[in-house]
Coordinates of C-alpha atoms in Angstrom, one line a residue:
M1257 CA -35.6 -0.4 -10.1
E1258 CA -38.2 0.9 -7.8
Q1259 CA -37.4 0.7 -4.1
I1260 CA -39.8 -1.5 -2.2
H1261 CA -41.4 0.3 0.8
F1262 CA -40.5 -1.0 4.3
G1263 CA -44.2 -1.4 5.1
K1264 CA -44.7 -3.9 2.2
T1265 CA -41.7 -6.0 3.4
F1266 CA -43.0 -5.9 7.0
K1267 CA -46.4 -7.1 5.8
K1268 CA -44.8 -10.0 3.9
I1269 CA -42.9 -11.1 7.1
R1270 CA -46.0 -10.7 9.3
L1271 CA -48.1 -12.8 7.1
A1272 CA -45.4 -15.5 6.8
K1273 CA -45.4 -15.7 10.6
L1274 CA -49.2 -15.9 10.6
Y1275 CA -49.5 -12.9 12.9
D1276 CA -52.7 -11.0 13.1
Q1277 CA -52.6 -7.3 12.2
T1278 CA -54.2 -6.2 15.4
K1279 CA -51.9 -8.3 17.6
V1280 CA -48.8 -6.9 15.9
S1281 CA -49.9 -3.2 15.9
G1282 CA -51.3 -3.3 19.4
K1283 CA -50.9 0.1 21.0
I1284 CA -48.0 1.0 18.7
L1285 CA -50.1 2.4 15.8
H1286 CA -53.7 3.0 15.1
Q1287 CA -55.2 0.3 12.9
T1288 CA -55.7 2.8 10.0
S1289 CA -52.1 4.1 10.2
F1290 CA -50.8 0.5 10.4
S1291 CA -52.7 -0.6 7.3
K1292 CA -51.4 2.4 5.3
F1293 CA -47.9 1.7 6.4
E1294 CA -48.1 -2.0 5.2
L1295 CA -49.5 -0.7 1.9
G1296 CA -46.5 1.6 1.5
K1297 CA -48.7 4.7 1.6
I1298 CA -47.1 6.3 4.7
D1299 CA -43.8 6.3 6.6
I1300 CA -43.6 6.0 10.4
T1301 CA -41.1 7.1 13.0
V1302 CA -38.0 5.0 13.8
S1303 CA -39.2 4.4 17.3
K1304 CA -42.5 3.1 16.1
F1305 CA -40.8 0.9 13.6
V1306 CA -38.4 -0.6 16.2
E1307 CA -41.4 -1.4 18.3
L1308 CA -43.1 -3.1 15.4
L1309 CA -40.0 -5.2 14.7
N1310 CA -39.9 -6.3 18.3
S1311 CA -43.5 -7.4 17.9
I1312 CA -42.5 -9.8 15.2
E1313 CA -39.2 -10.9 16.9
M1314 CA -36.9 -9.5 14.4
K1315 CA -33.8 -7.3 14.6
F1316 CA -33.3 -4.4 12.2
E1317 CA -30.2 -6.0 10.6
E1318 CA -32.2 -9.1 9.7
F1319 CA -35.1 -7.0 8.4
L1320 CA -32.8 -5.1 6.0
Y1321 CA -31.4 -8.4 4.8
V1322 CA -34.8 -9.8 4.0
H1323 CA -35.9 -6.4 2.6
N1324 CA -33.0 -6.5 0.2
N1325 CA -34.2 -9.9 -1.2
Y1326 CA -32.1 -11.9 1.3
N1327 CA -29.0 -10.1 0.4
Y1328 CA -26.8 -7.3 1.6
S1329 CA -26.9 -3.9 0.1
L1330 CA -23.5 -2.8 -1.4
R1331 CA -22.8 -0.6 1.7
D1332 CA -23.7 -3.4 4.2
E1333 CA -21.6 -5.9 2.1
I1334 CA -18.6 -3.6 2.3
I1335 CA -19.0 -3.1 6.1
N1336 CA -19.5 -6.8 6.7
K1337 CA -16.5 -7.9 4.6
F1338 CA -14.4 -5.3 6.4
N1339 CA -15.5 -6.4 9.8
N1340 CA -14.7 -10.0 9.0
L1341 CA -11.4 -9.2 7.4
K1342 CA -8.8 -11.7 8.8
F1343 CA -5.1 -11.2 8.4
L1344 CA -3.9 -9.2 5.4
D1345 CA -6.0 -10.9 2.7
G1346 CA -4.7 -9.2 -0.5
D1347 CA -7.6 -10.4 -2.7
L1348 CA -10.2 -9.3 -0.3
L1349 CA -8.5 -6.0 0.2
V1350 CA -8.5 -5.4 -3.5
E1351 CA -12.2 -6.3 -3.7
L1352 CA -13.1 -4.0 -0.8
I1353 CA -11.1 -1.1 -2.3
S1354 CA -13.0 -1.6 -5.6
D1355 CA -16.4 -1.9 -4.0
A1356 CA -15.8 1.2 -1.7
Q1357 CA -14.7 3.3 -4.7
S1358 CA -17.8 2.2 -6.7
Y1359 CA -20.1 3.1 -3.8
L1360 CA -18.5 6.5 -3.1
H1361 CA -18.7 7.4 -6.8
D1362 CA -22.5 7.7 -6.3
K1363 CA -22.8 8.7 -2.6
E1364 CA -20.5 10.2 0.0
D1365 CA -20.3 8.1 3.2
N1366 CA -17.9 8.7 6.1
L1367 CA -17.7 5.1 7.2
V1368 CA -17.2 3.7 3.7
R1369 CA -14.6 6.4 3.0
D1370 CA -12.7 5.4 6.1
I1371 CA -12.9 1.7 5.2
L1372 CA -11.5 2.6 1.8
Y1373 CA -8.5 4.5 3.5
S1374 CA -8.0 1.6 5.9
C1375 CA -7.9 -1.0 3.1
Q1376 CA -5.6 1.1 1.0
G1377 CA -3.2 1.4 3.9
L1378 CA -3.4 -2.3 4.7
Y1379 CA -2.9 -3.3 1.0
I1380 CA 0.3 -1.2 0.8
L1381 CA 1.5 -2.9 4.0
K1382 CA 0.7 -6.3 2.5
T1383 CA 2.3 -5.7 -0.9
E1384 CA 5.2 -3.3 -0.1
R1385 CA 5.8 -3.6 3.7
D1386 CA 6.1 0.2 3.7
F1387 CA 4.7 1.4 7.1
K1388 CA 5.4 5.0 6.3
K1389 CA 3.4 4.9 3.1
A1390 CA 0.6 2.9 4.6
G1391 CA 0.5 5.3 7.6
F1392 CA -0.5 8.1 5.2
Y1393 CA -3.9 6.4 4.8
A1394 CA -4.1 5.5 8.5
N1395 CA -3.7 9.2 9.4
K1396 CA -6.7 10.1 7.2
V1397 CA -8.9 7.9 9.4
W1398 CA -7.2 9.0 12.6
K1399 CA -7.7 12.7 11.6
R1400 CA -11.5 12.3 11.9
L1401 CA -11.6 9.9 14.9
Q1402 CA -9.2 11.7 17.1
K1403 CA -11.6 14.7 17.3
S1404 CA -14.3 12.6 19.0
N1405 CA -14.7 12.2 22.7
I1406 CA -16.8 9.1 22.2
W1407 CA -16.1 6.1 20.0
Y1408 CA -18.8 3.6 18.9
L1409 CA -18.3 0.1 17.6
S1410 CA -17.8 1.1 14.0
D1411 CA -15.2 3.6 15.1
L1412 CA -13.4 1.0 17.2
R1413 CA -13.3 -1.6 14.3
L1414 CA -11.8 1.0 12.1
I1415 CA -9.1 2.2 14.4
N1416 CA -8.2 -1.4 15.4
S1417 CA -7.6 -2.3 11.8
I1418 CA -4.9 0.3 11.4
L1419 CA -3.6 0.3 15.0
F1420 CA -0.2 -1.2 14.1
L1421 CA 0.5 1.6 11.6
F1422 CA 0.9 4.1 14.5
P1423 CA 3.9 4.8 16.6
L1424 CA 3.9 2.8 19.9
D1425 CA 3.1 5.8 22.2
T1426 CA 0.2 6.8 20.1
A1427 CA -1.0 3.2 19.9
R1428 CA -0.9 2.8 23.7
H1429 CA -3.0 5.9 24.1
I1430 CA -5.5 4.6 21.5
V1431 CA -5.8 1.2 23.2
Q1432 CA -6.3 2.8 26.6
F1433 CA -9.0 5.1 25.2
A1434 CA -10.6 2.2 23.3
D1435 CA -10.7 0.2 26.5
S1436 CA -12.5 3.0 28.3
Q1437 CA -15.0 3.3 25.5
L1438 CA -15.6 -0.5 25.4
D1439 CA -16.2 -0.6 29.1
K1440 CA -19.6 0.8 28.4
Y1441 CA -20.3 -2.2 26.2
K1442 CA -19.6 -5.0 28.7
K1443 CA -23.1 -6.2 28.6
Y1444 CA -23.2 -6.0 24.8
T1445 CA -23.1 -9.2 22.8
D1446 CA -19.6 -10.4 21.9
Y1447 CA -18.0 -7.5 23.9
K1448 CA -14.6 -9.2 24.1
K1449 CA -14.3 -9.7 20.3
Y1450 CA -13.9 -5.9 20.1
I1451 CA -11.2 -5.3 22.7
L1452 CA -9.0 -8.5 22.2
P1453 CA -8.0 -7.5 18.6
F1454 CA -6.6 -4.2 20.1
K1455 CA -4.4 -6.1 22.4
Y1456 CA -3.4 -8.6 19.7
N1457 CA -2.2 -5.7 17.4
L1458 CA -0.5 -4.0 20.4
V1459 CA 1.6 -7.2 20.8
H1460 CA 2.8 -6.7 17.2
L1461 CA 3.7 -3.1 18.0
F1462 CA 5.7 -4.1 21.1
L1463 CA 7.6 -6.7 19.0
R1464 CA 8.3 -4.2 16.3
E1465 CA 9.6 -1.6 18.7
G1466 CA 11.7 -4.2 20.7
Y1467 CA 9.6 -4.3 23.9
Y1468 CA 9.7 -8.1 24.1
E1469 CA 8.8 -8.4 27.8
D1470 CA 5.7 -6.3 27.3
A1471 CA 4.8 -8.3 24.2
F1472 CA 5.2 -11.5 26.2
K1473 CA 3.0 -10.2 29.0
Y1474 CA 0.1 -9.1 26.7
N1475 CA 0.4 -12.3 24.6
E1476 CA 0.0 -14.4 27.8
E1477 CA -3.2 -12.5 28.7
L1478 CA -4.5 -13.1 25.1
I1479 CA -3.8 -16.8 25.3
E1480 CA -5.9 -17.1 28.4
E1481 CA -8.7 -15.1 26.8
F1482 CA -8.7 -17.1 23.6
L1483 CA -8.5 -20.4 25.4
E1484 CA -11.6 -19.3 27.3
Q1485 CA -13.4 -18.5 24.1
K1486 CA -12.1 -21.6 22.3
T1487 CA -11.0 -19.7 19.2
Y1488 CA -8.3 -22.0 17.8
V1489 CA -7.0 -19.7 15.1
Q1490 CA -6.1 -17.0 17.6
I1491 CA -4.7 -19.5 20.0
A1492 CA -2.4 -20.9 17.4
L1493 CA -1.1 -17.5 16.4
C1494 CA -0.5 -16.5 20.0
Y1495 CA 1.3 -19.8 20.7
L1496 CA 3.5 -19.1 17.7
R1497 CA 4.3 -15.6 19.0
K1498 CA 5.0 -17.1 22.4
G1499 CA 7.5 -19.6 21.1
I1500 CA 9.3 -16.9 19.0
I1501 CA 9.4 -14.4 21.9
Q1502 CA 10.7 -17.1 24.3
E1503 CA 13.4 -17.9 21.7
K1504 CA 14.3 -14.2 21.5
L1505 CA 14.5 -13.8 25.3
L1506 CA 16.4 -17.1 25.7
M1507 CA 13.6 -18.3 28.0
K1508 CA 13.8 -21.9 29.2
N1509 CA 10.6 -23.9 28.7
N1510 CA 9.5 -27.5 28.6
I1511 CA 6.9 -26.9 25.8
D1512 CA 7.7 -26.0 22.2
Y1513 CA 4.9 -23.5 21.5
I1514 CA 5.8 -23.2 17.9
Q1515 CA 5.3 -26.9 17.4
K1516 CA 2.1 -26.6 19.5
A1517 CA 0.8 -24.0 17.1
E1518 CA 1.6 -26.2 14.2
S1519 CA -0.2 -29.1 15.9
I1520 CA -3.4 -27.1 15.9
V1521 CA -3.2 -26.7 12.1
T1522 CA -2.8 -30.5 11.9
L1523 CA -5.7 -31.1 14.2
F1524 CA -8.1 -28.9 12.3
N1525 CA -6.6 -29.5 8.9
D1526 CA -6.7 -25.7 8.3
N1527 CA -4.6 -24.8 5.3
S1528 CA -5.5 -21.1 5.6
L1529 CA -4.1 -21.1 9.1
K1530 CA -1.1 -23.1 8.0
N1531 CA -0.2 -20.4 5.4
Q1532 CA -0.8 -17.6 7.9
L1533 CA 1.5 -19.3 10.5
E1534 CA 4.2 -19.6 7.9
I1535 CA 3.9 -16.0 6.9
E1536 CA 3.8 -14.8 10.6
K1537 CA 6.8 -17.0 11.5
G1538 CA 8.9 -15.8 8.6
Y1539 CA 8.0 -12.1 9.3
L1540 CA 8.7 -12.3 13.1
T1541 CA 11.9 -14.3 12.6
Q1542 CA 13.1 -11.6 10.4
L1543 CA 11.8 -8.8 12.6
L1544 CA 13.5 -10.2 15.7
H1545 CA 16.7 -11.2 13.9
L1546 CA 16.4 -14.9 14.9

């Protein structure tokens, strides 16, 4: 199927918004060049295209979605599904692995390749609970990222997804470096949604390695952050962890945080969260020998 030129999609959007050609092109492009672009006869520079998108109040991501007939390309679909992956969803991991392999069969892509490795590692962890075997795939991702002095958001999402597959000392170093990289993004939309998952996974590592006081400390910080953001799923999971850690440390408390986590499930009637709490509770109870 012939690929539609960006210019033709741009024209379609401009006309739908009832925007005049002259008003949109302004000082960005000469009228003749702009007309040729909308006819699909010439390409323009990225900087000019971004300016044109600003003139019709549209971000590049939305433009691509419209351009692809109100759908994601296979690559974008893989990336979006991976970025929205919650817990260790076995069915979604299988789907992502299949899609990534199909995409890479036709075209090499560093990000999609790393997503494939990450999903393969996570799927092994989900099905076999074999950290060593899963770590083999995590190291493939780490081998590339550790060479870079700067991480961008796609890098940070990747490394966070496999953080708990690393030894604790390595994971601490990664979180510290990620924090320094994310500091540059403090004014970026949804900045906290990138750093908080690092801390959440670090709590898991502390628990796995027996550093229960450190796990409790980080978990308390996370509860405050998630309460501020009103993200009930994460709040419930952190309450569950808090209750289990308190039980392990024989801490006296007037509130049953495990029951409090379960009450959130009841309040929102969230069966998916209910299942996840049951899995997490069973796993942590076994891990902490309770």
